[in-house]
Structures are given as structure tokens and as C-alpha cells.
Tab-separated table of C-alpha atoms in Angstrom:
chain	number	residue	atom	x	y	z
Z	8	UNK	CA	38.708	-53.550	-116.516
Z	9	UNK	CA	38.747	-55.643	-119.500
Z	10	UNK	CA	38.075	-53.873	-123.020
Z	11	UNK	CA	38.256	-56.335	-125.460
Z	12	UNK	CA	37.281	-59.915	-125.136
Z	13	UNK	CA	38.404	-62.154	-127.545
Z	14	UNK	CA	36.970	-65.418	-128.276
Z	15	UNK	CA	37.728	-68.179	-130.316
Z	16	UNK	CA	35.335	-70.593	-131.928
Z	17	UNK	CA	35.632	-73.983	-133.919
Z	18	UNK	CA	32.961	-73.860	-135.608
Z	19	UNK	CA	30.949	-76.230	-132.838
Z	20	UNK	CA	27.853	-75.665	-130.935
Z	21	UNK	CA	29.098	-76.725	-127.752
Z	22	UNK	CA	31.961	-73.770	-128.549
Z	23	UNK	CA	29.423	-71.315	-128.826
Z	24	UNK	CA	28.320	-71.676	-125.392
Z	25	UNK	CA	30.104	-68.976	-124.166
Z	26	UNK	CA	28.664	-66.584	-126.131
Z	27	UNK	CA	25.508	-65.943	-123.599
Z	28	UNK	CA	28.602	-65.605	-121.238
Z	29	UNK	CA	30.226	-62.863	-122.648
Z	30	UNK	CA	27.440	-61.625	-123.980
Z	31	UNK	CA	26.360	-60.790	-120.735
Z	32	UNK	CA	29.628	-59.627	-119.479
Z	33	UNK	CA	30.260	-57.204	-122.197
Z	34	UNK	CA	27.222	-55.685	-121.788
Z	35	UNK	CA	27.883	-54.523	-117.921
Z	36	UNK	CA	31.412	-53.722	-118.788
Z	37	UNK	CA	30.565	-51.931	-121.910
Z	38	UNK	CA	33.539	-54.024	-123.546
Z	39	UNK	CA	33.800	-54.981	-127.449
Z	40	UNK	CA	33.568	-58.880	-128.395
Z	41	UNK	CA	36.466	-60.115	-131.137
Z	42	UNK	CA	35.155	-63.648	-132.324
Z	43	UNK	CA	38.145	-65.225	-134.209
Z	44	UNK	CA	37.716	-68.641	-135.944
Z	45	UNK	CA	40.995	-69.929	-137.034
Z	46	UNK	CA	40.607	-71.660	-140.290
Z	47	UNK	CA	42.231	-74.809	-141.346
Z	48	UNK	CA	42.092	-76.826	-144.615
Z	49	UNK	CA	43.341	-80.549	-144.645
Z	50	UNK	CA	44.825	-80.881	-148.344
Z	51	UNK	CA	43.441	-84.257	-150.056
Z	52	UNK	CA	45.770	-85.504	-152.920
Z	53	UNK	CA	44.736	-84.232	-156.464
Z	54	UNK	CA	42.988	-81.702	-154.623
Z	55	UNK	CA	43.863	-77.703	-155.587
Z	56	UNK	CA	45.795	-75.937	-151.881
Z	57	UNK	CA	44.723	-72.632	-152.914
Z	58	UNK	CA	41.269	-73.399	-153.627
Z	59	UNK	CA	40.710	-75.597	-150.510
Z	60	UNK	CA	42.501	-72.932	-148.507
Z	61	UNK	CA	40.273	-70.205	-149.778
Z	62	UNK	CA	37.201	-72.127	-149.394
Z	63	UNK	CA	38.124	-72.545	-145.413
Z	64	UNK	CA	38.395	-68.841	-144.614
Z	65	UNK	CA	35.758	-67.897	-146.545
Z	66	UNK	CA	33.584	-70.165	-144.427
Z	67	UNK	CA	35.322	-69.498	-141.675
Z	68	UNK	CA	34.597	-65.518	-142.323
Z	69	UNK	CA	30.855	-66.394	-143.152
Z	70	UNK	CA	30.333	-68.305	-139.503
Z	71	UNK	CA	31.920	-65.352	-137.470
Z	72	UNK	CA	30.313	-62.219	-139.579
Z	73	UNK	CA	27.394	-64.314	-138.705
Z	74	UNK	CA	27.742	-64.632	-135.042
Z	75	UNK	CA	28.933	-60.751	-134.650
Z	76	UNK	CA	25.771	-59.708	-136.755
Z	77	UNK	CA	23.505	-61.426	-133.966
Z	78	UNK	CA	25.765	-59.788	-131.239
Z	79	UNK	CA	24.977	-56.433	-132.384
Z	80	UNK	CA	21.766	-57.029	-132.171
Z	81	UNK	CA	22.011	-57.293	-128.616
Z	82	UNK	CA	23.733	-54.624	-128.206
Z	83	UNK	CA	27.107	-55.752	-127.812
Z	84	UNK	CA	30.165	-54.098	-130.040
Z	85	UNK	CA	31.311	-56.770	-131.779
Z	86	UNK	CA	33.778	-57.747	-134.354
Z	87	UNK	CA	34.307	-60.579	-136.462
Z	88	UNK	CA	38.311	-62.253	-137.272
Z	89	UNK	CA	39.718	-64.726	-139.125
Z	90	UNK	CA	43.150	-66.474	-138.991
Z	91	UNK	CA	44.856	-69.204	-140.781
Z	92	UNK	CA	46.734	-71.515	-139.517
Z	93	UNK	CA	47.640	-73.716	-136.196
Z	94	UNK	CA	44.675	-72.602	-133.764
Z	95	UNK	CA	46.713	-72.221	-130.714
Z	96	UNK	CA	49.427	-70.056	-132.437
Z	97	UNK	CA	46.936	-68.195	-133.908
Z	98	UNK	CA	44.725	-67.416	-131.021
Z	99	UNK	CA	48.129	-66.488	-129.244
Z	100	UNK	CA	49.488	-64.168	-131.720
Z	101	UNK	CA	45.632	-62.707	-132.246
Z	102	UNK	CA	46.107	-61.764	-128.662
Z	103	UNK	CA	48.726	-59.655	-128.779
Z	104	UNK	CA	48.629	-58.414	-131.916
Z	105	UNK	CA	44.895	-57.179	-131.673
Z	106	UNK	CA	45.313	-55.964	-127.744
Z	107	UNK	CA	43.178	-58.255	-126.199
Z	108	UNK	CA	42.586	-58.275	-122.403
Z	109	UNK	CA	40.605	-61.455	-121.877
Z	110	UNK	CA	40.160	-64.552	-123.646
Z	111	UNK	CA	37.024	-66.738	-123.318
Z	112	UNK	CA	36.276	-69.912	-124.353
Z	113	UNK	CA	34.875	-72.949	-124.207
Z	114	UNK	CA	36.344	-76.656	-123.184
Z	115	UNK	CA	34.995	-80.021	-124.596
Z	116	UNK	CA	35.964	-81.842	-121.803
Z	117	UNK	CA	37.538	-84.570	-123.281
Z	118	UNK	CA	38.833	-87.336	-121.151
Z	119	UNK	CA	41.180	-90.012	-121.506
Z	120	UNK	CA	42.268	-90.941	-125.019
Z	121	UNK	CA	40.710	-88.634	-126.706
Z	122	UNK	CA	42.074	-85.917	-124.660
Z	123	UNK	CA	45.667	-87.570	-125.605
Z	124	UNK	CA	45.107	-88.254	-129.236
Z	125	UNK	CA	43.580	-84.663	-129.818
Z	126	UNK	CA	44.961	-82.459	-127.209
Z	127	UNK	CA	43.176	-79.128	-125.977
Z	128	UNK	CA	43.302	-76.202	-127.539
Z	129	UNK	CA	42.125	-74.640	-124.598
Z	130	UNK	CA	44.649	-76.397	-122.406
Z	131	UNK	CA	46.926	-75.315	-124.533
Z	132	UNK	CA	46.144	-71.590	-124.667
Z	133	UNK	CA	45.678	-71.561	-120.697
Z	134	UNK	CA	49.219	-72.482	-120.040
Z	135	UNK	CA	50.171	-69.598	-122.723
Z	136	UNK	CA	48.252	-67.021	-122.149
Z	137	UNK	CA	49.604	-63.727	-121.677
Z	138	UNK	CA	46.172	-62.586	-120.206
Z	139	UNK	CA	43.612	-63.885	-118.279
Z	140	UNK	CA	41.126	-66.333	-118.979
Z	141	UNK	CA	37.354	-67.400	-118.992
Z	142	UNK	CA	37.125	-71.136	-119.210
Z	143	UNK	CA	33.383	-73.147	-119.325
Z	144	UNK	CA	32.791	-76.048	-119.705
Z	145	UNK	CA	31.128	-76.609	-123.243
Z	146	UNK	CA	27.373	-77.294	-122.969
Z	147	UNK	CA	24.695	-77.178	-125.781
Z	148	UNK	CA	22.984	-73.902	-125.467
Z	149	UNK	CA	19.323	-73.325	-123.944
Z	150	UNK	CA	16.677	-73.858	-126.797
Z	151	UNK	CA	15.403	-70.535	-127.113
């Protein structure tokens, strides 16, 4: 049914909820896990682009190689991505351009202003999305 399962991360905790999710679906569906962290660098003045940029996706690779190291060692194929750039765009054109059959991620539930002043990527990506999706609400993992 579904083969590859992308997810996105921010970089958060709460974002990372899923992963026990999909962890667990991937295993009975025998599916591959693409974890994609979209990098972004705000650009200070005086501050070198390039540099800043570099620094973001190098982190950015370093956080998801990371998380797809401790997925293989529960046995689930995984892979680790990296994009630059506007995150919904990104997960969007990551979609379609990597052949991805489900997308699942997590929601901050924001409310109110906050909601309005930052918007959802999630939202966002729902309303988009060319395939189906796994929403959760974000929740600080179980302490191990």
C-alpha cells in the first residue's frame, strides 16, 4: 500500500513524535522512511549568506543522518534528506520528485494568534498534498 513515507521534521521534539508512529507502521508494511528537514538560514546584516547557508544544511544533514541511523537500528529502511528553502514548497516538491506515497507529520497545535502570526506548515501541506496524509498531534515523546 504505501512504500515510501516521507516525513518532515523542524528540528523540534514535539516534531519527532511521529517517529514511534511510523516507525511502527513501516515495520508491518515493510515500507522505507524518507526524513527530510528543510533548512533555512535567516541572514543577519554583516553576516556572510554563503556561510550561514552552509552552516544550516549541514546541521540540518547532521539532525536527519542522525535520526535515520537510530531507525535502522530498528529495523526500519530509512533514508535521510535535506532541502533548502520555503518548508512547504519544499516538502511539496520532495513529494513528487522523490515518489512519495504518504506524508506524516506532526502538528503543534497552535491556536489563536499564534496560529495567525506563524501559520501551519502542516495546514499548509494538508490542503496541498497530492497524497495522503498522517497528521498527530505533537506530543513530547515517552521517556524511555
Amino acid at each position: 500500500m504505501y512504500k515510501r513515507i516521507l516525513v518532515p521534521l523542524d528540528g523540534s521534539t514535539l516534531a519527532e513524535g511521529v517517529l514511534p508512529h511510523v516507525t511502527e507502521l513501516a515495520k508491518s508494511l515493510g515500507a522505507e522512511v524518507v526524513l527530510l528537514r528543510v533548512a533555512f538560514a535567516h541572514i543577519f546584516p554583516g553576516a556572510d549568506p554563503i556561510a550561514t547557508q552552509v552552516t544550516a544544511v549541514q546541521e540540518a544533514e547532521d539532525y536527519v543522518t542522525g535520526l535515520a541511523k537510530k531507525l535502522q537500528e530498528q529495523g526500519v529502511r530509512a533514508e535521510a534528506k535535506v532541502r533548502y528553502g520555503d518548508a512547504v514548497e519544499e516538502i511539496l516538491d520532495h513529494v513528487a520528485w522523490d515518489h512519495i506515497d504518504l506524508i506524516a507529520m506532526a502538528t503543534h497545535g497552535r491556536t489563536g494568534l499564534a496560529r495567525v502570526v506563524m501559520g501551519s506548515v502542516a495546514e499548509q501541506v494538508l490542503r496541498r498534498a497530492p497524497v495522503p496524509m498522517l497528521l498527530l498531534r505533537a506530543a513530547l515523546p515517552p521517556e524511555p
